[in-house]
XYZ file of C-alpha atoms in Angstrom:
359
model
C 77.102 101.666 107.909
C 78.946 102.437 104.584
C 75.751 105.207 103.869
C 77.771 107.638 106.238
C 80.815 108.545 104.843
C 78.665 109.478 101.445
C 76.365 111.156 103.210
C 79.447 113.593 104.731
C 80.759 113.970 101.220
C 77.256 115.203 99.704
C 77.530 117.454 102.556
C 81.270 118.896 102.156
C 80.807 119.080 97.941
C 77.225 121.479 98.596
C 79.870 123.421 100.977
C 82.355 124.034 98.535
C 80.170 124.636 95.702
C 77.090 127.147 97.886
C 78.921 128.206 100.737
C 78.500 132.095 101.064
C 80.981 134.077 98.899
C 82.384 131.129 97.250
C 84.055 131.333 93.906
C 82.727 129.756 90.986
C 86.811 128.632 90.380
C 86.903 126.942 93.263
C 83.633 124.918 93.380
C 83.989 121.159 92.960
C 83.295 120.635 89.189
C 83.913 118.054 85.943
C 85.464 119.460 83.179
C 85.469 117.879 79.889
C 88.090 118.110 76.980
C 87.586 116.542 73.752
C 88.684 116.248 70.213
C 87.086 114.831 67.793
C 86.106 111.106 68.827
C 88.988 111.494 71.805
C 88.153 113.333 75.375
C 89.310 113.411 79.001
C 87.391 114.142 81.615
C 88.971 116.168 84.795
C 88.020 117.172 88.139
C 89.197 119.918 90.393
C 88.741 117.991 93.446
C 92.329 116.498 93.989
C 93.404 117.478 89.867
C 91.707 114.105 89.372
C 91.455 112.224 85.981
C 88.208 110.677 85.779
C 87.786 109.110 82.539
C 89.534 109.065 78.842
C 87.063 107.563 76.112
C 89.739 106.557 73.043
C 88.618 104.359 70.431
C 89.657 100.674 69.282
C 91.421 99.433 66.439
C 87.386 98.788 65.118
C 86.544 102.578 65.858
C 84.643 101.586 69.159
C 84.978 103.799 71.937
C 85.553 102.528 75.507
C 86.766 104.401 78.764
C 90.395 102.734 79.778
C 90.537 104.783 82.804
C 89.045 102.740 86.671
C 86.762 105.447 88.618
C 83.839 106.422 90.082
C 80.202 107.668 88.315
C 80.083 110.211 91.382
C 82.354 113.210 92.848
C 81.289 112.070 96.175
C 82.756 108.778 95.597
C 85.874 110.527 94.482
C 86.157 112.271 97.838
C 85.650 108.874 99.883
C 88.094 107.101 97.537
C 91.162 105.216 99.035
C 92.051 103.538 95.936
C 93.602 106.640 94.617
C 91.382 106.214 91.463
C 93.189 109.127 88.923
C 94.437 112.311 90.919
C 97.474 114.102 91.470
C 98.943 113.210 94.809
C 101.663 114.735 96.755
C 103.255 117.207 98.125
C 105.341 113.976 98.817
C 103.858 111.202 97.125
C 104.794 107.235 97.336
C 105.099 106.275 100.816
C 107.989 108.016 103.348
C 109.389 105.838 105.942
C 108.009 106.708 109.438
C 106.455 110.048 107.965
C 109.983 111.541 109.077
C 112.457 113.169 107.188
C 115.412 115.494 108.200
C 116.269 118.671 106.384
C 119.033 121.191 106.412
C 119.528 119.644 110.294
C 115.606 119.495 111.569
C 113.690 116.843 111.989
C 109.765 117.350 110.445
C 106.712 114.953 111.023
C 104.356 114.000 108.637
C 100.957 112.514 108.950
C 100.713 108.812 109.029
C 98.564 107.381 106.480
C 99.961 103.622 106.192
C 100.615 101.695 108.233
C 103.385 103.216 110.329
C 104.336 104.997 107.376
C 103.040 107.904 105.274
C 101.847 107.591 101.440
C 100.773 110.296 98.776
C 101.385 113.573 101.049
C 99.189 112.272 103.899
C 95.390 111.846 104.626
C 95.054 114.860 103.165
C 97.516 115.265 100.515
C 96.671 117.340 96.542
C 94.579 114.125 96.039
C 92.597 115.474 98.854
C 91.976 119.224 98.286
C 90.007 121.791 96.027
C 92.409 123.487 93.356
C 91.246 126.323 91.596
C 90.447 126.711 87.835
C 93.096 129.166 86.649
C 92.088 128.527 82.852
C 89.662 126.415 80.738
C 89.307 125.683 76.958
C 86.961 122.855 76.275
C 87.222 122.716 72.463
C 89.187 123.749 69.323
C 92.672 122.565 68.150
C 94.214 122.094 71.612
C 91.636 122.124 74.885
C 93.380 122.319 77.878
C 92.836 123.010 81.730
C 94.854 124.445 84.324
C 94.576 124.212 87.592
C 96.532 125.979 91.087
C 96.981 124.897 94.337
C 98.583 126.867 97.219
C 100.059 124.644 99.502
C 100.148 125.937 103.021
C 103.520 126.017 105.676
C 102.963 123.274 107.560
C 100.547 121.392 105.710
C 100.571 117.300 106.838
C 103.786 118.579 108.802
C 105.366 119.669 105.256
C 107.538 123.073 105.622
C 107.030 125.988 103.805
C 104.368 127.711 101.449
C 104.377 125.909 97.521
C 102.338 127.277 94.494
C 101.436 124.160 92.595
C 100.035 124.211 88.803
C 98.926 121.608 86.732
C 98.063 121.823 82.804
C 95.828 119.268 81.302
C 95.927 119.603 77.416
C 94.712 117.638 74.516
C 98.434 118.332 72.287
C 98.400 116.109 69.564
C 95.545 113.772 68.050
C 94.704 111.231 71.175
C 98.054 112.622 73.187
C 97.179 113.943 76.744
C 99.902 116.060 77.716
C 100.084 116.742 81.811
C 102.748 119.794 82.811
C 102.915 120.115 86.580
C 105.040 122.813 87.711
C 106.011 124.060 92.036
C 107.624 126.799 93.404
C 108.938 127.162 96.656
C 108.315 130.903 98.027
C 110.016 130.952 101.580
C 111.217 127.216 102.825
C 112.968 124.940 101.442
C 110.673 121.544 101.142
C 110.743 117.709 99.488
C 108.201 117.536 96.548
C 107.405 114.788 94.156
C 104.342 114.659 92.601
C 102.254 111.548 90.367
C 99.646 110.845 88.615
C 97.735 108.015 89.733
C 95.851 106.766 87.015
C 94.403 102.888 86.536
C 94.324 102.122 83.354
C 92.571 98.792 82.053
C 93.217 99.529 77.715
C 90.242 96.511 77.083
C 88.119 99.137 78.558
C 86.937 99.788 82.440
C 85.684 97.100 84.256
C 86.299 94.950 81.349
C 88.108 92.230 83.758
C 92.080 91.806 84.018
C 95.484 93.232 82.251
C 97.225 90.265 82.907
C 97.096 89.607 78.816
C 97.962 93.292 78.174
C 101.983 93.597 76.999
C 103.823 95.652 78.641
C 107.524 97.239 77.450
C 109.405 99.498 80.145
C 112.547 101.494 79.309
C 114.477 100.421 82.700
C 117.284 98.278 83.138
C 117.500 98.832 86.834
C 114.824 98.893 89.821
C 115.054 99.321 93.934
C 113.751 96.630 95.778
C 111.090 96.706 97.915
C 110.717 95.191 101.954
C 107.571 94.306 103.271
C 106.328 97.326 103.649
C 106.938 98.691 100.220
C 110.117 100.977 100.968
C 113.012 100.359 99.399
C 115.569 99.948 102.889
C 118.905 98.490 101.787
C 118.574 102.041 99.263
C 120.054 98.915 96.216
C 119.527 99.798 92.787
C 119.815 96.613 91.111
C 119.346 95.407 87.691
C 116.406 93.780 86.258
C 118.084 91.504 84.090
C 117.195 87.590 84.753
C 114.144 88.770 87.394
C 110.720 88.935 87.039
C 110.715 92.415 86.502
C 112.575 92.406 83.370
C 110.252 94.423 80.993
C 112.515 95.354 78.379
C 111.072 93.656 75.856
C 107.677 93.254 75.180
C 105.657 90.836 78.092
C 102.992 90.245 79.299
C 102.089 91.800 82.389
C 100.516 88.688 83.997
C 103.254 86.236 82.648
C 105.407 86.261 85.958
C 103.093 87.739 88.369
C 103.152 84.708 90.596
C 106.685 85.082 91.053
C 106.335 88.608 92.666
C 104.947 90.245 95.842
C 104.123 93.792 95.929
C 103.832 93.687 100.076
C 102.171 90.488 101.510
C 100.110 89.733 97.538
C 101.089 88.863 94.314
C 101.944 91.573 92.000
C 103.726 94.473 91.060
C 104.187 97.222 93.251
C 107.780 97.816 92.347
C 109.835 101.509 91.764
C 111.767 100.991 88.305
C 114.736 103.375 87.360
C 114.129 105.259 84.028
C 116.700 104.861 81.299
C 118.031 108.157 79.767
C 117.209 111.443 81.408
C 115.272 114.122 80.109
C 111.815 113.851 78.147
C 111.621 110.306 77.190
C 109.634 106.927 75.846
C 109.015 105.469 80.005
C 106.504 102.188 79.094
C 104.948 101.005 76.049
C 101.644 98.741 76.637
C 98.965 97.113 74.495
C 96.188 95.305 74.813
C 95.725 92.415 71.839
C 91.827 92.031 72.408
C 91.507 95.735 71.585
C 94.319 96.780 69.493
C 94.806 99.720 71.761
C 98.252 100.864 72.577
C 99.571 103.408 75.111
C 103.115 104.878 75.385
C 104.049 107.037 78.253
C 106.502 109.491 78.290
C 108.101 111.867 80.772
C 110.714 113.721 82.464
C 111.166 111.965 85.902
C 113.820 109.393 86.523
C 111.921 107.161 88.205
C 108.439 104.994 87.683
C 106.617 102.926 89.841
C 103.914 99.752 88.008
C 101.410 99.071 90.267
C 99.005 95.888 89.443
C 95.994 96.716 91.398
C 96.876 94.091 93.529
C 94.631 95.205 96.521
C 91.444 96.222 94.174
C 88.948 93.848 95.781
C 85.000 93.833 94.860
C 85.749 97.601 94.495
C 82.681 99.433 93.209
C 83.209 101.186 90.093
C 81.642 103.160 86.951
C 78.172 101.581 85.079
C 77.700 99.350 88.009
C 81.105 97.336 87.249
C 83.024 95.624 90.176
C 86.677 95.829 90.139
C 88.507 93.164 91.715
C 92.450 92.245 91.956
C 94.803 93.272 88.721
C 91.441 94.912 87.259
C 93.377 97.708 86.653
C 97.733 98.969 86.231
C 99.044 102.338 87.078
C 102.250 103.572 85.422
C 103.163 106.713 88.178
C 105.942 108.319 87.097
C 108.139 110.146 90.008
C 111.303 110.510 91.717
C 112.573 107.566 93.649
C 110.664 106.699 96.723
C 111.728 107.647 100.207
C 114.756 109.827 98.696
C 113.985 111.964 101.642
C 115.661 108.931 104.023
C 117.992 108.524 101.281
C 120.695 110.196 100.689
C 122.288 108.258 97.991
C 118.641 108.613 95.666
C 118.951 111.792 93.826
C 117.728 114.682 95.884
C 113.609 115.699 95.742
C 114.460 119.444 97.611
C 113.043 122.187 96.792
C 114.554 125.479 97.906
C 113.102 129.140 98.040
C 112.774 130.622 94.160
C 113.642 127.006 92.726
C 110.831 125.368 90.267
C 110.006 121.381 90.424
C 108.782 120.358 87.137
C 106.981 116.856 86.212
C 105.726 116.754 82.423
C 104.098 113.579 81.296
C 102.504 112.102 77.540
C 99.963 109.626 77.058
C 100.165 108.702 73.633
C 97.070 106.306 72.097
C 96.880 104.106 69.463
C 94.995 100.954 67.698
């Protein structure tokens, strides 16, 4: 039974990469950006990150990044394994939102909600290859996306880029940019990357210390929306991460929906282009710092990873994996007193992120 959805995806990727007329930018492809012992791997299908090889404080190289071997895996994936998801991403209440007086319908993807721009959000779509540089002091990728009026009941038409560059010795850099051209629209875009610094499939990050830069957070109902709109602080909860903590030391004591775990929106401290979470993994001696330009970040745990097929024939199961997605707050379309994610004709969204490496 689970031989048919693979089977459609073989199908669709031969499409977009023989179909008659069809343009070498916009066929589904892996591109590969290295330097030195350090290199990222990037597909066009959904701007998805599909691996980062970084070495250990021994000089051993590992891939921290959960995924697939296959592109056609990528396209059945609902685990949200490493692309760039919007137009809206995080989930919207209802799929409803109300805008300059009209009421617009998105498509419902969860539950009775809607989650990442839809069933068929960026995560979901071919962007074209605007530029590529593989090699040399600073490789980079950039890729476009023209977002459609109407698109999973989103208004207006939005030119979407995304840069992908090697900036620094093991620094990925990530500079997503949006215009609006005739409506205005919400937008908020993320990066949703599992990361597991002991290597992929190398079993938990509950021993992996994690620092965040947030005093505050937004709690969470059932359904993961944050309804009472609080911003509260973190101090004497378990989701105090100001100091340096493991990630698994109070996971018991939190439920991101019905499981244990984080699934939790945190408020950035600062504004501007800033240090968001530090995390390390002893075992390894790797380190990762994220910085970025958003005011809000949500952890997620992996907490619904479960016998999940991965890369090399490893199995990822519950906290195999932790995203760090760093976006505006969720919902702030139902929320009027979360800063505003509108977009209006001629203005420019802009989400810039850092992954920093170390051992």
């Amino acid at each position: 039974m689970a031989r048919a959805p693979l089977f459609l995806a073989l199908l669709c990727l031969a499409a977009f990469a023989f179909g008659d007329g069809a343009d070498a930018r916009k066929m589904v492809g892996v591109y590969v950006l290295k330097k030195g012992d350090f290199s990222v791997k990037i597909s066009n299908w959904g701007a998805t990150i599909m691996s980062i090889v970084t070495p250990d404080s021994k000089g051993n190289l590992a891939d921290v990044v959960l995924g697939f071997d296959t592109l056609a895996e990528y396209v059945n994936d609902t685990s949200y394994f490493g692309p760039l998801t919007g137009r809206v991403a995080q989930r919207m209440a209802r799929g409803r939102f109300v805008l300059d007086g009209k009421v617009y319908h998105t498509y419902i993807n969860d539950g009775k909600n809607a989650i990442h721009g839809g069933h068929r959000g960026f995560s979901k779509v071919i962007w074209t290859v605007k530029e590529y540089v593989s090699g040399g002091d600073s490789p980079y990728i950039t890729l476009y996306y023209r977002s459609f009026d109407g698109e999973q009941g989103f208004p207006g038409d939005l030119d979407v880029y995304a840069t992908y560059q090697l900036s620094s010795a093991y620094e990925l850099s990530i500079r997503t940019n949006a215009t609006a051209l005739n409506k205005a629209t919400p937008v908020n875009f993320l990066q949703h990357v599992y990361w597991n610094l002991g290597g992929e499939g190398s079993g938990d990050i509950l021993g992996h210390t994690l620092q965040l830069s947030a005093s505050r957070y937004t709690p969470m109902d059932e359904e993961l929306l944050p309804s009472s709109g609080r911003v509260d602080p973190v101090a004497g909860t378990s989701y105090d991460f100001r100091t340096p903590t493991p990630i698994g030391a109070r996971i018991r004591k939190v439920m991101g929906g019905k499981v244990f775990g984080y699934d939790i929106n945190y408020v950035i401290d600062g504004e501007g282009m800033r240090k968001v979470a530090a995390v390390r993994d002893g075992a390894s001696g790797r380190g990762l710092e994220l910085w970025a330009n958003q005011p809000a970040m949500q952890l997620y745990t992996g907490n619904f990873l479960n016998n999940t097929k991965g890369k090399d024939g490893h199995v990822y199961d519950q906290y195999g994996g932790f995203a760090l997605e760093t976006q505006a707050y969720p919902d702030a379309v139902n929320h009027p007193e979360f800063p505003s994610i509108t977009v209006r004709p001629g203005q420019v969204y802009k989400h810039d992120m850092i992954y920093k490496f170390n051992f």
